[in-house]
Amino acid sequence: MEITAIPVEGYEKVVRAMDPASGLCALIAIHDLTLGPALGGLRMWPYRSEEEALTDVLRLARGMTYKSACADTGLGGGKSVIIGNAKTDKNEALFRAMGRFIDSLGGDYITAEDVGIGIRELEWIKLETDYVTGLSRDSGSSGNPSPFTARGVMRGLRACAEEAFATSRLDGFHYAVQGLGQVGGDVVRGLSMVGGFLTVTDISEERLAQFAALPGVETVAPDEIFDVECDFFVPNALGGVLNDDTIPRLKCKVVAGAANNQLLEPRHGSMLHERDILYAPDYVINAGGIINVSIELIPGGYNERVAVEKIENIYTALKAIFATARRDRCTPAQAADRVAEQRLAEARNANPLAGRASS
Amino acid sequence: MEITAIPVEGYEKVVRAMDPASGLCALIAIHDLTLGPALGGLRMWPYRSEEEALTDVLRLARGMTYKSACADTGLGGGKSVIIGNAKTDKNEALFRAMGRFIDSLGGDYITAEDVGIGIRELEWIKLETDYVTGLSRDSGSSGNPSPFTARGVMRGLRACAEEAFATSRLDGFHYAVQGLGQVGGDVVRGLSMVGGFLTVTDISEERLAQFAALPGVETVAPDEIFDVECDFFVPNALGGVLNDDTIPRLKCKVVAGAANNQLLEPRHGSMLHERDILYAPDYVINAGGIINVSIELIPGGYNERVAVEKIENIYTALKAIFATARRDRCTPAQAADRVAEQRLAEARNANPLAGRASS
């Protein structure tokens, strides 16, 4: 296997692996190690070029630094990608090679599931390196992250209720929820039980019918969800869902949900702000999964109780972000970046040697 | 069919039907009509004697009066029983005869599901009378009551939190939950999402394993649940679960759950009180199902939004009950009866003609 360093400004380390024997062509980007080893998922995707793969892994690795800094996981930010087709190109040799690639970084990068990767692939990787998280719970790992993400979203909704409505209660509000997957479904069940009124949608009519039986839950067609008069718009499905088309349609006071990359472009954060809609930055409110998996790395191993307590960090982080946004007259999305950068700066000041890659 | 009135003091009307053609032997007890027609389930059970059946139907009918009065459903209390074996003796002729028996009371008694009875039997009854509720939602009926009961329990838990802990929040507390059936399962999902810490049990190990994956949820063996150090003990399974054996073991500040007839005997309400454990009377906190079904009877028919809003009555009723218990220095179980009786007395005073059976 040939491993080459790619110098990228602002990144701790970016490396490429080419392994003709297994066909592996992969990149690992470590954005920042100030707060701890760089945890971030492995994605398998048929990128059209190595340049496209590099752009993606750099963007994702940087996002993990900010996500972990806000969630206070004690982790840095990194990510990895395999150039390949997840439907046709998966085999043990490929992922064992990826495992050796990860192992070569001596623990500065720790991997986990992402698009195109499942438990089986992680288990192949595990044969070659210990720097892998998110295996099944039977093996002492942290298990399915979705309910933890959902609980984190609920805690985040409470922080939003306090900011937008000056109450810490979630009952009595109207929620428009897009997406009833594992995370969205748990959030809807929670809000129905706690006394919310919900209008929900999903591209699966079967799932939609299933949730219609919950008290306080009405359903609409997928495209109608943006027009629902509500207090909270809760996107749990697509990325880029907050854009020029949808933002003018929203009739809510808060946008807060589990979907990744909700803002199509950064300026859409300002567009929400101008409409006086409070936005919970997605990478902050959906951090329950990474918080859960991060607990695998504490001494003594995974402990659910510790994971659940640490999910409170989402509430705390959003409170800090909203306070920063008010103080600095910026959007919550901008404030989230500032809170993350401030935490990184404080850690660097406290320990000027922190964050240098150990290898 | 031979229908005979049985005079019973304190009851509006008690009637027996004998129908040799279908083999029907049934009793309907209407306890009170002050607040509206008497809604209550139909039970099929192999009673060993008609006397045993009569004792049961009288007790159950009276319970419905109190339940509906506290829940403010606008209904009176009644119940019916068929003497027979639900496993072997069910057939269309029998239930059509029961339907005619119910119809003969002209709407003073309205039936619903109870032990031994399912949708199919209700549909047979429906062929002979309109005085039946709880059919499937497709037919414009109120559908599965369980999630409504669960939402009502959650609202009741909030009233208990306010009384016992002076907070309207449910997060951060420790709940020991017995029973993960439809209602208990929904309550556990809700409490996990809202930020609770739970210790749960169920006689099914499979169900137990399923709920163990939720954040903040730990499991114990069925018999250990009484010994769990917690804030809330939440019984959702057996009747008689609060008794001489279990009450001394409880390490909680509140008992509040969905199970029916939780107190083995009335004195066990006092026993909880002496241990300074707040008890949410079971027939008050588990009224979400009957509230939901009662909405079928409003003009215009079933409306889920109205049902969900009326479930708030559980919160309101418990607040009134706890205030009464404090004022009168009695137990919440005694206070619930007083609140119900007071509502009945007020209605009788307001309209002295109310509550006389129309037939």
XYZ file of C-alpha atoms in Angstrom:
718
model
C 0.000 0.000 0.000
C 1.307 3.408 -0.964
C 0.436 6.181 1.492
C 1.075 9.770 0.428
C 0.659 12.966 2.417
C -1.213 15.800 0.722
C -0.377 19.187 2.241
C -3.554 21.231 2.786
C -3.486 24.531 4.608
C -5.494 24.601 7.814
C -5.541 20.790 8.131
C -3.478 18.714 10.487
C -2.939 15.940 8.023
C -4.418 14.677 4.790
C -3.304 11.320 3.408
C -4.083 9.201 0.385
C -3.763 5.419 0.147
C -3.446 3.456 -3.075
C -3.420 -0.309 -2.720
C -3.314 -2.125 -6.053
C -3.706 -5.540 -4.362
C -7.178 -4.754 -2.969
C -8.090 -1.915 -5.308
C -8.328 0.548 -2.431
C -8.192 4.212 -3.296
C -8.976 6.244 -0.192
C -8.400 9.554 1.543
C -8.276 10.420 5.222
C -8.484 14.063 6.280
C -7.638 15.093 9.830
C -8.759 18.659 10.241
C -7.992 19.349 13.861
C -6.625 17.466 16.867
C -6.763 20.238 19.455
C -9.581 18.695 21.451
C -8.689 15.039 20.941
C -8.309 12.367 18.279
C -10.204 13.009 15.076
C -13.422 10.968 14.998
C -15.471 10.944 11.827
C -17.246 8.511 9.567
C -16.010 6.624 6.546
C -17.957 7.270 3.387
C -17.882 5.115 0.247
C -18.933 6.981 -2.873
C -18.300 6.726 -6.642
C -16.578 10.103 -6.900
C -15.856 11.037 -10.490
C -12.355 12.210 -9.631
C -9.885 12.196 -6.789
C -10.250 15.967 -6.661
C -13.969 15.633 -6.016
C -13.265 13.101 -3.264
C -10.665 15.422 -1.723
C -13.070 18.384 -1.703
C -15.693 16.241 0.010
C -13.457 14.736 2.662
C -11.942 18.130 3.524
C -15.365 19.735 3.937
C -16.672 16.827 6.017
C -13.575 16.633 8.244
C -13.787 20.343 9.020
C -17.481 19.931 9.856
C -16.605 17.227 12.368
C -14.187 19.544 14.185
C -16.945 22.085 14.676
C -19.554 19.476 15.547
C -17.378 17.845 18.191
C -16.218 21.186 19.581
C -19.809 22.357 20.127
C -20.893 18.981 21.505
C -17.860 18.907 23.796
C -17.061 15.299 22.936
C -13.356 15.688 23.658
C -12.634 14.824 20.050
C -11.079 16.475 17.047
C -12.412 16.415 13.519
C -11.647 14.036 10.682
C -13.267 12.021 7.972
C -12.386 9.401 5.379
C -13.645 8.396 1.969
C -13.192 5.384 -0.258
C -13.605 6.067 -3.959
C -15.820 3.238 -5.129
C -19.288 1.930 -5.610
C -20.816 0.792 -2.310
C -23.274 -1.431 -4.148
C -20.774 -3.436 -6.166
C -17.219 -2.926 -4.867
C -17.381 -4.008 -1.222
C -15.215 -6.901 -0.117
C -13.161 -7.963 2.856
C -9.780 -7.294 1.244
C -10.745 -3.713 0.436
C -11.892 -2.915 3.956
C -9.005 -4.718 5.599
C -6.708 -2.524 3.496
C -8.713 0.486 4.696
C -8.242 -0.786 8.251
C -4.463 -0.887 7.794
C -4.584 2.620 6.319
C -6.479 3.885 9.387
C -4.113 2.015 11.694
C -1.114 3.688 10.080
C -2.205 7.004 11.623
C -1.710 5.574 15.101
C -5.076 6.651 16.477
C -5.117 10.274 15.318
C -8.068 9.277 13.142
C -10.867 7.034 14.426
C -13.511 5.855 12.002
C -17.246 5.144 12.151
C -20.185 4.531 9.829
C -21.226 6.993 7.161
C -22.902 6.859 3.740
C -22.421 3.472 2.071
C -20.901 1.777 5.116
C -22.514 -0.734 7.480
C -21.624 -2.868 10.453
C -20.133 -5.605 8.259
C -17.574 -3.235 6.736
C -16.670 -1.865 10.167
C -16.085 -5.404 11.361
C -13.669 -6.021 8.469
C -11.852 -2.803 9.380
C -11.783 -3.912 13.004
C -9.723 -6.965 11.974
C -6.839 -4.597 11.216
C -7.231 -1.698 13.632
C -8.758 -0.755 16.966
C -9.507 2.760 15.760
C -13.092 2.044 14.795
C -16.338 2.811 16.627
C -20.022 2.079 16.181
C -19.990 -1.704 16.052
C -22.983 -3.574 17.446
C -23.804 -3.185 21.112
C -23.317 -6.884 21.768
C -19.627 -6.375 21.183
C -19.455 -3.678 23.883
C -19.857 -0.900 21.375
C -22.389 1.941 21.414
C -24.975 0.381 19.093
C -27.595 2.177 17.021
C -27.025 5.928 17.340
C -30.470 6.993 16.056
C -32.418 7.080 19.339
C -29.567 9.053 20.885
C -29.710 11.546 18.045
C -33.477 11.776 18.583
C -33.107 12.396 22.307
C -30.552 15.081 21.484
C -32.996 16.749 19.082
C -35.619 16.785 21.851
C -33.139 18.424 24.231
C -32.323 20.914 21.516
C -35.993 21.681 20.965
C -36.211 22.580 24.623
C -33.333 25.049 24.287
C -35.159 26.550 21.280
C -38.440 26.797 23.228
C -36.636 28.719 25.941
C -35.062 31.087 23.421
C -38.080 31.655 21.175
C -40.993 31.257 23.582
C -39.431 31.771 27.023
C -40.693 28.407 28.263
C -38.933 25.135 28.920
C -42.057 23.139 28.067
C -42.587 21.374 24.758
C -46.282 20.566 25.171
C -48.970 22.603 23.502
C -46.779 23.696 20.583
C -47.431 22.833 16.967
C -44.619 21.005 15.176
C -44.310 20.455 11.424
C -42.048 17.446 10.976
C -40.399 16.428 7.716
C -39.170 12.845 7.667
C -40.192 9.883 9.809
C -37.065 7.775 9.574
C -35.461 6.314 12.674
C -34.591 9.681 14.171
C -37.630 11.616 12.947
C -39.935 8.795 14.027
C -38.605 8.794 17.572
C -38.881 12.576 17.774
C -42.511 12.418 16.616
C -43.339 9.719 19.165
C -41.716 11.778 21.888
C -43.526 14.972 20.944
C -46.861 13.164 20.654
C -46.448 11.687 24.118
C -45.280 14.896 25.733
C -48.358 16.784 24.560
C -47.440 18.358 21.231
C -49.611 18.928 18.178
C -47.915 17.664 15.045
C -48.259 17.811 11.303
C -45.924 15.261 9.777
C -44.873 14.061 6.364
C -42.720 11.379 4.793
C -42.102 10.108 1.281
C -43.326 6.678 2.428
C -47.113 6.589 2.618
C -46.896 3.461 4.720
C -44.810 5.173 7.383
C -47.099 8.172 7.238
C -50.175 6.017 7.911
C -48.379 4.349 10.812
C -47.690 7.653 12.561
C -51.171 9.034 11.868
C -52.494 6.824 14.679
C -50.495 8.720 17.310
C -52.441 11.282 19.322
C -52.098 14.829 18.097
C -50.528 13.778 14.790
C -51.918 14.862 11.431
C -50.333 14.123 8.078
C -49.761 16.079 4.872
C -48.192 15.358 1.501
C -44.403 15.868 1.389
C -44.513 19.139 -0.523
C -47.103 20.708 1.789
C -44.982 20.559 4.919
C -43.331 23.930 4.247
C -46.697 25.708 4.279
C -47.910 24.379 7.618
C -48.658 27.050 10.195
C -46.655 25.936 13.216
C -44.282 26.899 16.003
C -41.433 24.541 15.094
C -40.378 23.279 11.672
C -38.437 20.053 12.254
C -36.494 18.805 9.201
C -35.211 15.243 9.592
C -34.780 14.200 6.001
C -33.048 15.954 3.120
C -30.080 18.286 3.057
C -30.451 21.731 1.464
C -34.041 21.891 2.631
C -33.710 25.527 3.701
C -33.376 27.472 0.468
C -34.762 30.327 -1.639
C -37.906 28.358 -2.449
C -38.756 27.016 0.985
C -37.761 29.760 3.432
C -40.370 32.296 2.210
C -43.044 29.595 2.657
C -42.206 28.732 6.282
C -44.808 29.785 8.852
C -42.856 28.938 12.004
C -40.842 30.655 14.711
C -38.156 27.968 14.981
C -36.346 25.574 12.626
C -34.756 22.724 14.560
C -34.314 19.170 13.329
C -31.977 16.255 12.761
C -31.212 16.552 9.035
C -27.633 17.234 7.938
C -26.681 20.343 5.946
C -30.100 21.920 6.176
C -28.999 25.293 4.815
C -28.509 25.050 1.047
C -25.978 27.895 1.286
C -24.641 29.849 4.283
C -26.668 32.915 3.244
C -29.860 30.963 3.954
C -28.996 31.208 7.633
C -29.247 34.982 7.266
C -32.462 34.641 5.321
C -34.065 32.774 8.252
C -32.667 35.376 10.650
C -34.237 38.196 8.626
C -37.563 36.420 8.782
C -37.132 36.291 12.569
C -37.045 32.498 12.548
C -34.745 30.958 15.142
C -32.450 28.344 13.581
C -30.825 25.571 15.609
C -27.600 24.862 13.679
C -27.969 21.328 12.360
C -24.557 20.059 13.330
C -25.207 21.095 16.923
C -28.718 19.730 17.422
C -28.026 16.444 15.627
C -24.855 15.633 17.587
C -26.490 12.970 19.789
C -25.133 10.176 17.616
C -21.521 11.300 17.749
C -21.790 12.026 21.441
C -22.980 8.454 21.966
C -20.205 6.948 19.887
C -17.577 9.163 21.534
C -18.286 7.443 24.840
C -16.724 4.279 23.422
C -13.387 6.054 23.684
C -13.484 6.907 27.384
C -11.419 4.754 29.741
C -13.444 1.709 30.735
C -15.336 1.677 27.471
C -18.871 2.480 26.492
C -21.291 3.424 29.266
C -24.821 4.329 28.263
C -25.507 6.364 31.351
C -22.530 8.612 30.624
C -23.645 8.905 26.987
C -27.139 9.950 27.961
C -25.866 12.526 30.434
C -23.495 13.952 27.852
C -26.356 14.458 25.403
C -27.329 17.340 27.682
C -24.369 19.115 26.037
C -26.640 19.772 23.066
C -28.937 21.823 25.251
C -26.000 23.663 26.788
C -24.336 24.305 23.422
C -27.510 25.737 21.895
C -28.005 28.025 24.881
C -24.432 29.304 24.423
C -24.967 29.704 20.682
C -28.195 31.658 21.037
C -26.585 33.895 23.672
C -23.622 34.513 21.368
C -25.938 35.304 18.460
C -27.786 37.866 20.553
C -24.600 39.418 21.899
C -22.774 39.537 18.570
C -25.896 40.286 16.500
C -25.128 37.391 14.206
C -27.077 34.340 13.093
C -27.084 31.158 15.196
C -25.226 29.402 12.373
C -22.458 31.991 12.578
C -22.578 31.882 16.373
C -22.153 28.092 16.348
C -18.945 28.469 14.350
C -17.761 31.136 16.796
C -18.540 28.996 19.835
C -16.616 26.112 18.262
C -13.681 28.353 17.314
C -13.611 29.862 20.777
C -13.465 26.440 22.387
C -10.621 25.480 20.073
C -8.768 28.719 20.806
C -9.161 28.269 24.551
C -7.839 24.725 24.361
C -4.877 25.852 22.261
C -4.075 28.635 24.730
C -4.358 26.283 27.674
C -2.017 23.791 26.062
C 0.001 25.164 23.155
C 1.228 21.674 22.279
C -2.267 20.230 21.951
C -3.462 19.233 18.595
C -0.216 18.444 16.873
C -0.563 15.137 15.117
C 1.338 12.571 17.104
C 2.897 10.878 14.107
C -85.309 -12.568 24.437
C -86.429 -12.143 28.006
C -85.254 -8.915 29.628
C -85.702 -8.563 33.391
C -84.995 -5.579 35.598
C -83.000 -6.241 38.778
C -83.550 -3.541 41.400
C -80.219 -2.511 42.956
C -79.987 0.395 45.345
C -77.817 3.233 44.148
C -78.012 2.151 40.508
C -80.118 3.721 37.795
C -80.953 0.475 36.144
C -79.691 -3.088 36.096
C -81.071 -5.520 33.542
C -80.599 -9.159 32.656
C -81.170 -10.718 29.243
C -81.759 -14.406 28.620
C -81.995 -15.427 24.990
C -82.368 -19.202 24.533
C -82.148 -18.897 20.727
C -78.587 -17.567 20.785
C -77.588 -18.772 24.232
C -77.072 -15.208 25.453
C -77.005 -14.657 29.194
C -75.953 -11.093 29.885
C -76.203 -8.228 32.348
C -76.098 -4.492 31.804
C -75.614 -2.194 34.780
C -76.233 1.522 34.480
C -74.850 3.123 37.594
C -75.412 6.801 36.932
C -76.752 8.991 34.142
C -76.337 12.398 35.761
C -73.540 13.499 33.477
C -74.686 11.760 30.305
C -75.368 8.342 28.812
C -73.551 5.484 30.494
C -70.496 4.451 28.487
C -68.603 1.365 29.531
C -67.099 -1.756 28.029
C -68.570 -5.172 27.449
C -66.743 -8.014 29.139
C -67.118 -11.704 28.289
C -66.075 -13.985 31.097
C -66.894 -17.535 32.303
C -68.398 -16.424 35.604
C -69.212 -19.372 37.816
C -72.593 -17.916 38.760
C -74.931 -15.112 37.815
C -74.306 -13.636 41.242
C -70.602 -13.425 40.535
C -71.361 -11.735 37.206
C -73.696 -9.275 38.897
C -71.103 -8.338 41.531
C -68.552 -7.720 38.796
C -70.782 -5.654 36.516
C -72.002 -3.500 39.427
C -68.456 -2.776 40.607
C -67.281 -1.995 37.080
C -70.287 0.211 36.237
C -69.793 2.285 39.375
C -66.114 2.653 38.526
C -67.051 4.065 35.125
C -69.209 6.768 36.721
C -66.268 7.957 38.783
C -63.814 7.650 35.923
C -65.961 9.647 33.539
C -66.832 12.240 36.164
C -63.153 12.933 36.894
C -62.238 12.916 33.207
C -65.160 15.211 32.435
C -66.231 13.163 29.433
C -69.867 14.214 29.687
C -70.808 10.592 30.245
C -72.379 8.512 32.950
C -71.202 5.119 34.134
C -72.254 1.667 33.009
C -70.877 -1.691 32.056
C -72.064 -4.984 30.627
C -71.029 -8.610 30.888
C -71.778 -11.747 28.927
C -71.507 -14.957 30.904
C -69.553 -17.245 28.620
C -66.189 -18.401 27.435
C -64.604 -15.865 25.087
C -62.380 -18.550 23.590
C -65.107 -20.968 22.581
C -68.539 -19.337 22.724
C -68.287 -16.372 20.379
C -70.574 -16.247 17.377
C -72.564 -13.737 15.391
C -75.974 -14.748 16.762
C -74.804 -14.258 20.337
C -73.438 -10.782 19.730
C -76.361 -9.709 17.571
C -78.608 -10.692 20.483
C -76.359 -8.626 22.757
C -76.737 -5.752 20.292
C -80.540 -5.960 20.525
C -80.262 -6.072 24.332
C -78.147 -2.894 24.291
C -80.513 -1.265 21.804
C -83.479 -1.959 24.085
C -82.084 0.605 26.545
C -82.530 3.367 23.984
C -79.020 4.796 24.310
C -78.801 5.040 28.089
C -76.027 2.468 27.837
C -73.316 2.657 25.165
C -70.885 -0.191 24.834
C -67.200 -0.580 23.955
C -64.418 -3.156 24.123
C -63.351 -4.810 27.341
C -61.860 -8.149 28.394
C -62.650 -10.911 25.898
C -64.117 -8.597 23.264
C -62.563 -7.421 20.007
C -63.448 -5.379 16.956
C -65.218 -8.322 15.304
C -67.681 -8.685 18.152
C -68.328 -4.943 18.217
C -69.088 -5.102 14.504
C -71.661 -7.828 15.107
C -73.231 -5.691 17.833
C -73.201 -2.732 15.462
C -75.497 -4.668 13.107
C -78.257 -4.303 15.715
C -77.547 -1.021 17.506
C -75.814 2.315 17.071
C -74.900 2.442 20.751
C -71.418 1.045 20.282
C -68.045 2.802 20.184
C -64.446 1.894 19.511
C -64.726 0.386 16.063
C -61.794 0.798 13.656
C -60.782 4.285 12.651
C -61.494 3.585 8.978
C -65.184 3.478 9.856
C -65.048 6.983 11.370
C -64.555 5.624 14.851
C -61.842 6.548 17.345
C -59.492 3.628 16.652
C -56.831 2.205 18.945
C -57.129 3.911 22.350
C -53.680 2.875 23.656
C -51.590 5.834 22.437
C -54.239 8.181 23.835
C -54.057 6.447 27.183
C -50.262 6.782 27.036
C -50.445 10.498 26.266
C -52.850 10.868 29.179
C -50.411 9.095 31.499
C -47.676 11.500 30.395
C -49.929 14.471 31.159
C -50.707 12.899 34.518
C -47.024 12.441 35.268
C -46.593 16.164 34.755
C -49.316 16.921 37.289
C -47.533 14.564 39.711
C -44.168 16.250 39.081
C -45.729 19.581 39.948
C -47.252 18.195 43.139
C -44.307 16.128 44.361
C -41.318 18.022 42.983
C -42.696 21.515 42.279
C -41.602 21.367 38.645
C -43.542 20.904 35.431
C -40.573 19.191 33.765
C -40.305 15.438 33.306
C -36.654 15.300 32.242
C -33.932 14.323 34.648
C -36.160 12.142 36.803
C -35.712 8.418 37.313
C -38.712 6.269 36.390
C -39.211 2.598 37.262
C -41.671 1.229 34.721
C -43.522 -2.067 35.038
C -44.989 -3.331 31.772
C -44.060 -2.491 28.195
C -47.331 -3.268 26.455
C -48.891 -0.822 24.036
C -49.469 1.856 26.657
C -46.372 1.224 28.762
C -44.211 1.058 25.654
C -45.376 4.439 24.413
C -44.852 5.982 27.842
C -41.299 4.622 27.967
C -40.529 5.961 24.483
C -41.904 9.341 25.474
C -39.938 9.519 28.712
C -36.739 8.373 27.001
C -37.099 11.079 24.377
C -37.985 13.832 26.811
C -34.853 13.228 28.870
C -35.807 10.756 31.586
C -33.734 7.991 33.128
C -35.640 4.723 33.185
C -35.443 1.278 34.674
C -38.004 -0.923 32.958
C -39.262 -4.459 33.128
C -41.643 -6.766 31.310
C -42.488 -10.450 31.452
C -41.444 -10.717 27.795
C -37.662 -10.801 27.487
C -37.990 -9.978 23.825
C -39.839 -6.740 24.509
C -37.384 -5.924 27.247
C -34.432 -6.279 24.875
C -36.199 -4.092 22.340
C -36.606 -1.204 24.790
C -33.083 -1.569 26.175
C -31.779 0.160 23.049
C -33.543 3.418 23.932
C -31.366 6.108 25.495
C -31.528 6.267 29.259
C -33.299 2.921 29.548
C -31.986 0.098 31.728
C -33.757 -3.194 32.337
C -34.326 -5.423 35.354
C -36.092 -8.726 35.988
C -39.842 -8.410 36.675
C -39.608 -8.989 40.400
C -36.825 -6.442 40.905
C -38.808 -3.445 39.709
C -40.273 -2.740 43.155
C -36.814 -2.284 44.653
C -35.540 0.258 42.149
C -34.517 3.568 43.659
C -36.444 6.094 41.595
C -38.630 9.198 41.579
C -41.667 7.669 39.845
C -42.947 4.111 39.963
C -45.060 3.589 36.831
C -47.210 0.415 36.883
C -48.696 -0.434 33.476
C -49.366 -4.122 33.846
C -51.097 -6.044 36.600
C -53.911 -5.071 38.917
C -53.385 -5.314 42.671
C -49.753 -4.411 42.247
C -49.792 -2.060 45.252
C -50.133 -4.341 48.251
C -48.661 -5.350 51.602
C -45.704 -7.032 49.935
C -44.785 -4.376 47.413
C -45.493 -1.035 49.105
C -42.793 -1.427 51.783
C -40.284 -2.160 49.009
C -41.012 0.945 46.927
C -38.249 3.570 46.851
C -40.101 6.302 45.001
C -41.876 9.602 45.674
C -44.726 9.025 43.203
C -46.783 6.081 41.918
C -48.471 6.942 38.623
C -49.181 4.537 35.796
C -51.720 3.089 33.391
C -52.632 -0.219 35.070
C -56.214 -0.751 36.266
C -57.041 -1.426 39.920
C -53.505 -0.850 41.140
C -54.457 -0.820 44.832
C -55.125 -4.370 46.000
C -57.462 -2.950 48.648
C -58.532 0.623 49.433
C -56.362 0.655 52.568
C -53.288 0.385 50.370
C -53.971 3.956 49.287
C -53.503 4.974 52.927
C -50.391 2.834 53.169
C -48.802 4.776 50.288
C -49.902 8.034 51.898
C -48.252 7.082 55.186
C -45.038 6.355 53.346
C -45.312 9.872 51.866
C -45.653 8.478 48.350
C -47.925 10.477 46.062
C -50.443 8.219 44.302
C -52.168 9.203 41.065
C -55.516 7.353 41.238
C -55.406 4.822 38.427
C -58.858 5.484 37.031
C -57.977 9.161 36.656
C -54.553 8.906 35.057
C -55.533 6.070 32.695
C -58.658 7.802 31.352
C -57.113 8.778 27.991
C -58.741 5.840 26.264
C -62.262 6.591 27.426
C -61.785 10.284 26.734
C -60.807 9.390 23.177
C -63.763 7.080 22.657
C -66.175 9.580 24.215
C -65.424 11.993 21.380
C -67.254 9.630 19.029
C -70.459 10.748 20.730
C -70.128 14.485 20.165
C -72.231 16.028 17.400
C -70.368 15.719 14.112
C -68.638 12.552 15.201
C -65.090 11.671 16.145
C -62.513 14.448 15.894
C -58.968 13.620 16.938
C -58.012 17.196 17.666
C -60.878 17.513 20.157
C -59.911 14.170 21.721
C -56.315 15.254 22.181
C -57.308 18.560 23.721
C -59.688 16.832 26.101
C -56.903 14.557 27.336
C -55.651 17.658 29.145
C -58.574 16.955 31.524
C -56.389 14.292 33.115
C -53.861 16.927 34.122
C -56.611 19.209 35.394
C -58.373 16.427 37.301
C -55.193 15.327 39.048
C -54.418 18.903 40.044
C -57.913 19.162 41.580
C -57.530 15.801 43.296
C -54.151 16.633 44.830
C -55.511 19.997 46.035
C -58.532 18.270 47.560
C -56.298 15.713 49.281
C -54.177 18.478 50.800
C -57.204 20.497 51.891
C -59.163 17.547 53.319
C -56.100 15.701 54.625
C -57.157 12.571 52.801
C -55.449 10.298 50.284
C -55.554 11.089 46.561
C -57.649 7.945 46.043
C -60.226 9.267 48.491
C -59.948 12.744 46.995
C -60.628 11.367 43.502
C -63.892 9.863 44.722
C -64.781 13.186 46.353
C -64.005 15.170 43.220
C -66.187 12.793 41.207
C -69.005 12.925 43.755
C -68.830 16.699 43.902
C -69.126 16.953 40.137
C -72.123 14.636 40.211
C -73.743 16.621 43.035
C -73.197 19.909 41.217
C -74.758 18.526 38.056
C -77.743 17.194 40.007
C -78.227 20.544 41.726
C -77.974 22.409 38.446
C -80.554 20.155 36.845
C -82.615 18.072 39.266
C -84.100 16.082 36.400
C -80.718 15.026 35.054
C -79.749 11.450 35.373
C -83.117 9.773 35.351
C -83.037 6.920 32.908
C -85.020 7.979 29.862
C -86.765 4.675 29.430
